[in-house]
Amino acid sequence: AAKAIFSDNPLGLTCGMVCPTSDLCVGGCNLYGTEEGPINIGGLQQFATEIFKASGIPQIRDPAWSVDPHDPSYKSSVALIGCGPASVSCATFLARLGYSNLTIYEKEDYIGGLSSS
């Protein structure tokens, strides 16, 4: 489950903890009116990603994806402005694709953008 979550959302643990799923997901769940009730998607996401984090398995690029080491574009400098969720997510996906020279610039003394202020 954590692999599926992190494949689309590198910030899955954060989203599982702070995203208002009770308003966005649970309230719109088709099972809301049934006897079983809606699925607690936020709780499931948080549980799956916390277990994954506790296991110590690093997030890595899929080894099946080949990167041509002689292609200079993968060595190009990439600058991302602001260390909020969008830049962190973008850097994660670029690194997964094989880009290795990534820098995130942040003007504040903390990282995380609006999600941490």
mmCIF file of N, CA and C in Angstrom:
data_model
loop_
_atom_site.group_PDB
_atom_site.id
_atom_site.type_symbol
_atom_site.label_atom_id
_atom_site.label_comp_id
_atom_site.label_asym_id
_atom_site.label_seq_id
_atom_site.Cartn_x
_atom_site.Cartn_y
_atom_site.Cartn_z
ATOM 1 N N ALA A 1 0.825 -1.191 0.000
ATOM 2 C CA ALA A 1 0.000 0.000 0.000
ATOM 3 C C ALA A 1 0.870 1.255 0.000
ATOM 4 N N ALA A 2 1.929 1.244 0.801
ATOM 5 C CA ALA A 2 2.805 2.417 0.864
ATOM 6 C C ALA A 2 3.497 2.644 -0.473
ATOM 7 N N LYS A 3 3.868 1.566 -1.155
ATOM 8 C CA LYS A 3 4.503 1.712 -2.466
ATOM 9 C C LYS A 3 3.567 2.415 -3.438
ATOM 10 N N ALA A 4 2.298 2.057 -3.422
ATOM 11 C CA ALA A 4 1.316 2.703 -4.296
ATOM 12 C C ALA A 4 1.135 4.170 -3.916
ATOM 13 N N ILE A 5 1.114 4.454 -2.631
ATOM 14 C CA ILE A 5 0.940 5.836 -2.160
ATOM 15 C C ILE A 5 2.133 6.680 -2.579
ATOM 16 N N PHE A 6 3.360 6.197 -2.291
ATOM 17 C CA PHE A 6 4.556 6.978 -2.582
ATOM 18 C C PHE A 6 4.856 7.069 -4.071
ATOM 19 N N SER A 7 4.354 6.133 -4.881
ATOM 20 C CA SER A 7 4.629 6.216 -6.317
ATOM 21 C C SER A 7 3.983 7.457 -6.922
ATOM 22 N N ASP A 8 2.852 7.874 -6.394
ATOM 23 C CA ASP A 8 2.172 9.062 -6.900
ATOM 24 C C ASP A 8 2.360 10.287 -6.015
ATOM 25 N N ASN A 9 2.715 10.079 -4.756
ATOM 26 C CA ASN A 9 2.785 11.182 -3.810
ATOM 27 C C ASN A 9 3.954 10.976 -2.852
ATOM 28 N N PRO A 10 5.115 11.575 -3.153
ATOM 29 C CA PRO A 10 6.273 11.386 -2.277
ATOM 30 C C PRO A 10 6.081 11.939 -0.871
ATOM 31 N N LEU A 11 5.056 12.735 -0.666
ATOM 32 C CA LEU A 11 4.769 13.304 0.652
ATOM 33 C C LEU A 11 3.592 12.587 1.301
ATOM 34 N N GLY A 12 3.444 11.307 1.011
ATOM 35 C CA GLY A 12 2.299 10.538 1.480
ATOM 36 C C GLY A 12 2.120 10.527 2.990
ATOM 37 N N LEU A 13 3.207 10.462 3.744
ATOM 38 C CA LEU A 13 3.091 10.445 5.200
ATOM 39 C C LEU A 13 2.521 11.766 5.701
ATOM 40 N N THR A 14 3.031 12.866 5.182
ATOM 41 C CA THR A 14 2.530 14.179 5.577
ATOM 42 C C THR A 14 1.062 14.331 5.218
ATOM 43 N N CYS A 15 0.718 13.928 4.001
ATOM 44 C CA CYS A 15 -0.677 14.052 3.569
ATOM 45 C C CYS A 15 -1.598 13.192 4.428
ATOM 46 N N GLY A 16 -1.136 12.015 4.808
ATOM 47 C CA GLY A 16 -1.945 11.151 5.652
ATOM 48 C C GLY A 16 -2.217 11.754 7.014
ATOM 49 N N MET A 17 -1.305 12.607 7.485
ATOM 50 C CA MET A 17 -1.461 13.205 8.811
ATOM 51 C C MET A 17 -2.201 14.529 8.791
ATOM 52 N N VAL A 18 -1.998 15.353 7.758
ATOM 53 C CA VAL A 18 -2.546 16.707 7.807
ATOM 54 C C VAL A 18 -3.663 16.990 6.802
ATOM 55 N N CYS A 19 -3.817 16.156 5.800
ATOM 56 C CA CYS A 19 -4.854 16.407 4.801
ATOM 57 C C CYS A 19 -6.234 16.211 5.433
ATOM 58 N N PRO A 20 -7.173 17.115 5.161
ATOM 59 C CA PRO A 20 -8.512 16.985 5.757
ATOM 60 C C PRO A 20 -9.356 15.937 5.018
ATOM 61 N N THR A 21 -8.937 14.677 5.118
ATOM 62 C CA THR A 21 -9.641 13.611 4.399
ATOM 63 C C THR A 21 -11.071 13.449 4.878
ATOM 64 N N SER A 22 -11.351 13.830 6.132
ATOM 65 C CA SER A 22 -12.727 13.708 6.622
ATOM 66 C C SER A 22 -13.661 14.595 5.814
ATOM 67 N N ASP A 23 -13.149 15.711 5.311
ATOM 68 C CA ASP A 23 -13.952 16.603 4.481
ATOM 69 C C ASP A 23 -13.890 16.218 3.001
ATOM 70 N N LEU A 24 -12.682 15.892 2.538
ATOM 71 C CA LEU A 24 -12.480 15.686 1.105
ATOM 72 C C LEU A 24 -12.830 14.284 0.628
ATOM 73 N N CYS A 25 -12.452 13.271 1.378
ATOM 74 C CA CYS A 25 -12.618 11.885 0.914
ATOM 75 C C CYS A 25 -13.764 11.158 1.617
ATOM 76 N N VAL A 26 -13.714 11.163 2.918
ATOM 77 C CA VAL A 26 -14.705 10.411 3.689
ATOM 78 C C VAL A 26 -16.110 10.942 3.429
ATOM 79 N N GLY A 27 -16.263 12.250 3.384
ATOM 80 C CA GLY A 27 -17.577 12.848 3.146
ATOM 81 C C GLY A 27 -18.153 12.513 1.780
ATOM 82 N N GLY A 28 -17.282 12.246 0.804
ATOM 83 C CA GLY A 28 -17.741 11.922 -0.536
ATOM 84 C C GLY A 28 -17.706 10.445 -0.847
ATOM 85 N N CYS A 29 -17.383 9.624 0.146
ATOM 86 C CA CYS A 29 -17.274 8.182 -0.065
ATOM 87 C C CYS A 29 -18.648 7.573 -0.367
ATOM 88 N N ASN A 30 -18.686 6.695 -1.364
ATOM 89 C CA ASN A 30 -19.942 6.028 -1.734
ATOM 90 C C ASN A 30 -20.486 5.152 -0.613
ATOM 91 N N LEU A 31 -19.632 4.750 0.303
ATOM 92 C CA LEU A 31 -20.060 3.891 1.406
ATOM 93 C C LEU A 31 -20.606 4.688 2.593
ATOM 94 N N TYR A 32 -20.676 6.010 2.469
ATOM 95 C CA TYR A 32 -21.096 6.861 3.578
ATOM 96 C C TYR A 32 -22.474 6.480 4.120
ATOM 97 N N GLY A 33 -23.370 6.135 3.229
ATOM 98 C CA GLY A 33 -24.730 5.821 3.652
ATOM 99 C C GLY A 33 -24.974 4.356 3.968
ATOM 100 N N THR A 34 -23.925 3.538 3.909
ATOM 101 C CA THR A 34 -24.102 2.108 4.178
ATOM 102 C C THR A 34 -23.901 1.800 5.652
ATOM 103 N N GLU A 35 -24.220 0.578 6.012
ATOM 104 C CA GLU A 35 -24.053 0.135 7.397
ATOM 105 C C GLU A 35 -22.583 0.153 7.825
ATOM 106 N N GLU A 36 -21.670 -0.199 6.880
ATOM 107 C CA GLU A 36 -20.230 -0.229 7.197
ATOM 108 C C GLU A 36 -19.660 1.170 7.369
ATOM 109 N N GLY A 37 -20.245 2.131 6.679
ATOM 110 C CA GLY A 37 -19.756 3.499 6.754
ATOM 111 C C GLY A 37 -18.596 3.742 5.801
ATOM 112 N N PRO A 38 -18.136 4.995 5.725
ATOM 113 C CA PRO A 38 -17.083 5.351 4.783
ATOM 114 C C PRO A 38 -15.721 4.783 5.188
ATOM 115 N N ILE A 39 -14.869 4.693 4.211
ATOM 116 C CA ILE A 39 -13.496 4.219 4.450
ATOM 117 C C ILE A 39 -12.680 5.364 5.032
ATOM 118 N N ASN A 40 -11.929 5.101 6.079
ATOM 119 C CA ASN A 40 -11.057 6.102 6.694
ATOM 120 C C ASN A 40 -9.744 6.148 5.910
ATOM 121 N N ILE A 41 -9.781 6.751 4.725
ATOM 122 C CA ILE A 41 -8.632 6.740 3.830
ATOM 123 C C ILE A 41 -7.422 7.443 4.430
ATOM 124 N N GLY A 42 -7.640 8.524 5.168
ATOM 125 C CA GLY A 42 -6.520 9.224 5.802
ATOM 126 C C GLY A 42 -5.825 8.359 6.829
ATOM 127 N N GLY A 43 -6.597 7.671 7.645
ATOM 128 C CA GLY A 43 -6.022 6.771 8.647
ATOM 129 C C GLY A 43 -5.276 5.614 8.002
ATOM 130 N N LEU A 44 -5.837 5.057 6.929
ATOM 131 C CA LEU A 44 -5.164 3.962 6.216
ATOM 132 C C LEU A 44 -3.863 4.437 5.583
ATOM 133 N N GLN A 45 -3.904 5.624 4.978
ATOM 134 C CA GLN A 45 -2.693 6.167 4.358
ATOM 135 C C GLN A 45 -1.630 6.444 5.409
ATOM 136 N N GLN A 46 -2.018 7.030 6.518
ATOM 137 C CA GLN A 46 -1.056 7.315 7.580
ATOM 138 C C GLN A 46 -0.469 6.022 8.134
ATOM 139 N N PHE A 47 -1.302 5.016 8.379
ATOM 140 C CA PHE A 47 -0.820 3.738 8.901
ATOM 141 C C PHE A 47 0.175 3.086 7.939
ATOM 142 N N ALA A 48 -0.184 3.012 6.659
ATOM 143 C CA ALA A 48 0.680 2.354 5.671
ATOM 144 C C ALA A 48 2.022 3.061 5.543
ATOM 145 N N THR A 49 2.011 4.394 5.519
ATOM 146 C CA THR A 49 3.268 5.110 5.344
ATOM 147 C C THR A 49 4.112 5.117 6.617
ATOM 148 N N GLU A 50 3.483 5.111 7.799
ATOM 149 C CA GLU A 50 4.256 5.027 9.044
ATOM 150 C C GLU A 50 4.944 3.665 9.166
ATOM 151 N N ILE A 51 4.250 2.596 8.797
ATOM 152 C CA ILE A 51 4.860 1.264 8.831
ATOM 153 C C ILE A 51 6.021 1.204 7.855
ATOM 154 N N PHE A 52 5.829 1.759 6.662
ATOM 155 C CA PHE A 52 6.892 1.796 5.660
ATOM 156 C C PHE A 52 8.096 2.564 6.192
ATOM 157 N N LYS A 53 7.851 3.720 6.805
ATOM 158 C CA LYS A 53 8.937 4.535 7.357
ATOM 159 C C LYS A 53 9.679 3.771 8.449
ATOM 160 N N ALA A 54 8.942 3.111 9.314
ATOM 161 C CA ALA A 54 9.549 2.370 10.419
ATOM 162 C C ALA A 54 10.377 1.189 9.929
ATOM 163 N N SER A 55 10.065 0.671 8.753
ATOM 164 C CA SER A 55 10.798 -0.486 8.238
ATOM 165 C C SER A 55 12.195 -0.113 7.755
ATOM 166 N N GLY A 56 12.438 1.184 7.512
ATOM 167 C CA GLY A 56 13.768 1.641 7.115
ATOM 168 C C GLY A 56 14.100 1.378 5.654
ATOM 169 N N ILE A 57 13.117 1.040 4.846
ATOM 170 C CA ILE A 57 13.361 0.790 3.428
ATOM 171 C C ILE A 57 13.476 2.138 2.721
ATOM 172 N N PRO A 58 14.615 2.395 2.037
ATOM 173 C CA PRO A 58 14.757 3.690 1.371
ATOM 174 C C PRO A 58 13.897 3.773 0.116
ATOM 175 N N GLN A 59 13.453 4.986 -0.191
ATOM 176 C CA GLN A 59 12.768 5.212 -1.462
ATOM 177 C C GLN A 59 13.849 5.390 -2.516
ATOM 178 N N ILE A 60 13.818 4.546 -3.525
ATOM 179 C CA ILE A 60 14.824 4.619 -4.576
ATOM 180 C C ILE A 60 14.146 4.619 -5.943
ATOM 181 N N ARG A 61 14.919 5.004 -6.938
ATOM 182 C CA ARG A 61 14.439 4.938 -8.312
ATOM 183 C C ARG A 61 14.336 3.474 -8.700
ATOM 184 N N ASP A 62 13.329 3.141 -9.471
ATOM 185 C CA ASP A 62 13.128 1.762 -9.928
ATOM 186 C C ASP A 62 14.351 1.312 -10.715
ATOM 187 N N PRO A 63 15.062 0.275 -10.261
ATOM 188 C CA PRO A 63 16.268 -0.182 -10.964
ATOM 189 C C PRO A 63 15.991 -0.643 -12.398
ATOM 190 N N ALA A 64 14.750 -0.953 -12.706
ATOM 191 C CA ALA A 64 14.412 -1.385 -14.065
ATOM 192 C C ALA A 64 14.476 -0.221 -15.058
ATOM 193 N N TRP A 65 14.396 1.008 -14.557
ATOM 194 C CA TRP A 65 14.493 2.171 -15.439
ATOM 195 C C TRP A 65 15.955 2.409 -15.744
ATOM 196 N N SER A 66 16.302 2.389 -16.998
ATOM 197 C CA SER A 66 17.695 2.627 -17.362
ATOM 198 C C SER A 66 17.895 4.103 -17.688
ATOM 199 N N VAL A 67 18.988 4.626 -17.213
ATOM 200 C CA VAL A 67 19.379 6.004 -17.494
ATOM 201 C C VAL A 67 20.685 5.938 -18.265
ATOM 202 N N ASP A 68 20.712 6.614 -19.407
ATOM 203 C CA ASP A 68 21.931 6.642 -20.207
ATOM 204 C C ASP A 68 22.943 7.541 -19.508
ATOM 205 N N PRO A 69 24.004 6.968 -18.942
ATOM 206 C CA PRO A 69 24.980 7.788 -18.205
ATOM 207 C C PRO A 69 25.726 8.779 -19.094
ATOM 208 N N HIS A 70 25.655 8.582 -20.404
ATOM 209 C CA HIS A 70 26.356 9.480 -21.330
ATOM 210 C C HIS A 70 25.459 10.621 -21.809
ATOM 211 N N ASP A 71 24.179 10.596 -21.445
ATOM 212 C CA ASP A 71 23.259 11.660 -21.833
ATOM 213 C C ASP A 71 23.497 12.857 -20.917
ATOM 214 N N PRO A 72 24.001 13.970 -21.458
ATOM 215 C CA PRO A 72 24.346 15.114 -20.600
ATOM 216 C C PRO A 72 23.144 15.787 -19.943
ATOM 217 N N SER A 73 21.950 15.578 -20.462
ATOM 218 C CA SER A 73 20.792 16.265 -19.871
ATOM 219 C C SER A 73 20.542 15.817 -18.434
ATOM 220 N N TYR A 74 20.908 14.590 -18.077
ATOM 221 C CA TYR A 74 20.699 14.114 -16.712
ATOM 222 C C TYR A 74 21.674 14.743 -15.720
ATOM 223 N N LYS A 75 22.724 15.379 -16.236
ATOM 224 C CA LYS A 75 23.705 16.050 -15.377
ATOM 225 C C LYS A 75 23.453 17.556 -15.309
ATOM 226 N N SER A 76 22.472 18.051 -16.069
ATOM 227 C CA SER A 76 22.172 19.490 -16.077
ATOM 228 C C SER A 76 21.744 19.954 -14.688
ATOM 229 N N SER A 77 22.074 21.201 -14.391
ATOM 230 C CA SER A 77 21.649 21.788 -13.123
ATOM 231 C C SER A 77 20.162 22.116 -13.192
ATOM 232 N N VAL A 78 19.446 21.743 -12.152
ATOM 233 C CA VAL A 78 18.027 22.049 -12.051
ATOM 234 C C VAL A 78 17.825 22.791 -10.737
ATOM 235 N N ALA A 79 17.256 23.991 -10.821
ATOM 236 C CA ALA A 79 16.985 24.801 -9.629
ATOM 237 C C ALA A 79 15.485 24.847 -9.387
ATOM 238 N N LEU A 80 15.105 24.611 -8.154
ATOM 239 C CA LEU A 80 13.706 24.692 -7.745
ATOM 240 C C LEU A 80 13.610 25.798 -6.698
ATOM 241 N N ILE A 81 12.625 26.668 -6.862
ATOM 242 C CA ILE A 81 12.500 27.828 -5.984
ATOM 243 C C ILE A 81 11.426 27.565 -4.936
ATOM 244 N N GLY A 82 11.825 27.650 -3.677
ATOM 245 C CA GLY A 82 10.924 27.414 -2.554
ATOM 246 C C GLY A 82 10.914 25.947 -2.177
ATOM 247 N N CYS A 83 11.027 25.691 -0.903
ATOM 248 C CA CYS A 83 11.101 24.308 -0.421
ATOM 249 C C CYS A 83 9.759 23.856 0.149
ATOM 250 N N GLY A 84 8.709 24.131 -0.600
ATOM 251 C CA GLY A 84 7.382 23.670 -0.214
ATOM 252 C C GLY A 84 7.095 22.308 -0.803
ATOM 253 N N PRO A 85 5.905 21.809 -0.595
ATOM 254 C CA PRO A 85 5.542 20.477 -1.077
ATOM 255 C C PRO A 85 5.710 20.298 -2.582
ATOM 256 N N ALA A 86 5.420 21.329 -3.379
ATOM 257 C CA ALA A 86 5.537 21.198 -4.834
ATOM 258 C C ALA A 86 6.983 20.980 -5.258
ATOM 259 N N SER A 87 7.913 21.754 -4.698
ATOM 260 C CA SER A 87 9.326 21.602 -5.057
ATOM 261 C C SER A 87 9.899 20.279 -4.561
ATOM 262 N N VAL A 88 9.525 19.893 -3.355
ATOM 263 C CA VAL A 88 10.015 18.617 -2.822
ATOM 264 C C VAL A 88 9.500 17.463 -3.682
ATOM 265 N N SER A 89 8.253 17.528 -4.053
ATOM 266 C CA SER A 89 7.675 16.492 -4.907
ATOM 267 C C SER A 89 8.336 16.483 -6.282
ATOM 268 N N CYS A 90 8.529 17.665 -6.869
ATOM 269 C CA CYS A 90 9.173 17.776 -8.173
ATOM 270 C C CYS A 90 10.591 17.206 -8.122
ATOM 271 N N ALA A 91 11.350 17.562 -7.106
ATOM 272 C CA ALA A 91 12.714 17.053 -6.966
ATOM 273 C C ALA A 91 12.719 15.529 -6.845
ATOM 274 N N THR A 92 11.757 14.996 -6.118
ATOM 275 C CA THR A 92 11.667 13.539 -5.968
ATOM 276 C C THR A 92 11.440 12.867 -7.310
ATOM 277 N N PHE A 93 10.488 13.379 -8.089
ATOM 278 C CA PHE A 93 10.201 12.770 -9.389
ATOM 279 C C PHE A 93 11.365 12.939 -10.352
ATOM 280 N N LEU A 94 12.045 14.096 -10.346
ATOM 281 C CA LEU A 94 13.210 14.272 -11.214
ATOM 282 C C LEU A 94 14.332 13.314 -10.832
ATOM 283 N N ALA A 95 14.562 13.137 -9.536
ATOM 284 C CA ALA A 95 15.595 12.196 -9.088
ATOM 285 C C ALA A 95 15.239 10.772 -9.494
ATOM 286 N N ARG A 96 13.969 10.417 -9.402
ATOM 287 C CA ARG A 96 13.543 9.089 -9.832
ATOM 288 C C ARG A 96 13.795 8.871 -11.317
ATOM 289 N N LEU A 97 13.725 9.957 -12.091
ATOM 290 C CA LEU A 97 13.974 9.858 -13.527
ATOM 291 C C LEU A 97 15.464 9.821 -13.861
ATOM 292 N N GLY A 98 16.316 10.095 -12.862
ATOM 293 C CA GLY A 98 17.754 9.997 -13.074
ATOM 294 C C GLY A 98 18.506 11.305 -13.025
ATOM 295 N N TYR A 99 17.822 12.424 -12.808
ATOM 296 C CA TYR A 99 18.513 13.703 -12.693
ATOM 297 C C TYR A 99 19.247 13.740 -11.359
ATOM 298 N N SER A 100 20.502 14.206 -11.404
ATOM 299 C CA SER A 100 21.312 14.108 -10.189
ATOM 300 C C SER A 100 21.796 15.453 -9.653
ATOM 301 N N ASN A 101 21.622 16.523 -10.390
ATOM 302 C CA ASN A 101 22.132 17.822 -9.957
ATOM 303 C C ASN A 101 20.951 18.751 -9.652
ATOM 304 N N LEU A 102 20.269 18.471 -8.563
ATOM 305 C CA LEU A 102 19.073 19.217 -8.174
ATOM 306 C C LEU A 102 19.369 20.082 -6.954
ATOM 307 N N THR A 103 18.896 21.322 -6.980
ATOM 308 C CA THR A 103 19.058 22.213 -5.834
ATOM 309 C C THR A 103 17.728 22.911 -5.578
ATOM 310 N N ILE A 104 17.314 22.906 -4.323
ATOM 311 C CA ILE A 104 16.104 23.628 -3.922
ATOM 312 C C ILE A 104 16.548 24.848 -3.112
ATOM 313 N N TYR A 105 16.102 26.018 -3.541
ATOM 314 C CA TYR A 105 16.430 27.261 -2.854
ATOM 315 C C TYR A 105 15.235 27.707 -2.013
ATOM 316 N N GLU A 106 15.513 28.071 -0.773
ATOM 317 C CA GLU A 106 14.460 28.510 0.149
ATOM 318 C C GLU A 106 14.915 29.772 0.859
ATOM 319 N N LYS A 107 14.075 30.813 0.889
ATOM 320 C CA LYS A 107 14.435 32.073 1.546
ATOM 321 C C LYS A 107 14.185 32.041 3.047
ATOM 322 N N GLU A 108 13.276 31.183 3.502
ATOM 323 C CA GLU A 108 12.945 31.137 4.925
ATOM 324 C C GLU A 108 13.970 30.293 5.692
ATOM 325 N N ASP A 109 13.912 30.349 7.006
ATOM 326 C CA ASP A 109 14.807 29.554 7.851
ATOM 327 C C ASP A 109 14.295 28.133 8.052
ATOM 328 N N TYR A 110 13.134 27.818 7.508
ATOM 329 C CA TYR A 110 12.527 26.495 7.659
ATOM 330 C C TYR A 110 12.091 25.993 6.285
ATOM 331 N N ILE A 111 11.928 24.701 6.175
ATOM 332 C CA ILE A 111 11.468 24.120 4.924
ATOM 333 C C ILE A 111 10.027 23.639 5.088
ATOM 334 N N GLY A 112 9.372 23.410 3.999
ATOM 335 C CA GLY A 112 8.015 22.896 4.044
ATOM 336 C C GLY A 112 6.970 23.848 3.508
ATOM 337 N N GLY A 113 7.351 25.099 3.253
ATOM 338 C CA GLY A 113 6.411 26.073 2.702
ATOM 339 C C GLY A 113 5.246 26.333 3.652
ATOM 340 N N LEU A 114 4.080 26.574 3.071
ATOM 341 C CA LEU A 114 2.907 26.907 3.872
ATOM 342 C C LEU A 114 2.473 25.760 4.773
ATOM 343 N N SER A 115 2.850 24.531 4.401
ATOM 344 C CA SER A 115 2.428 23.392 5.225
ATOM 345 C C SER A 115 3.159 23.345 6.562
ATOM 346 N N SER A 116 4.223 24.136 6.732
ATOM 347 C CA SER A 116 4.952 24.103 8.002
ATOM 348 C C SER A 116 4.988 25.460 8.697
ATOM 349 N N SER A 117 4.349 26.452 8.124
ATOM 350 C CA SER A 117 4.405 27.782 8.734
ATOM 351 C C SER A 117 3.281 27.963 9.749
#
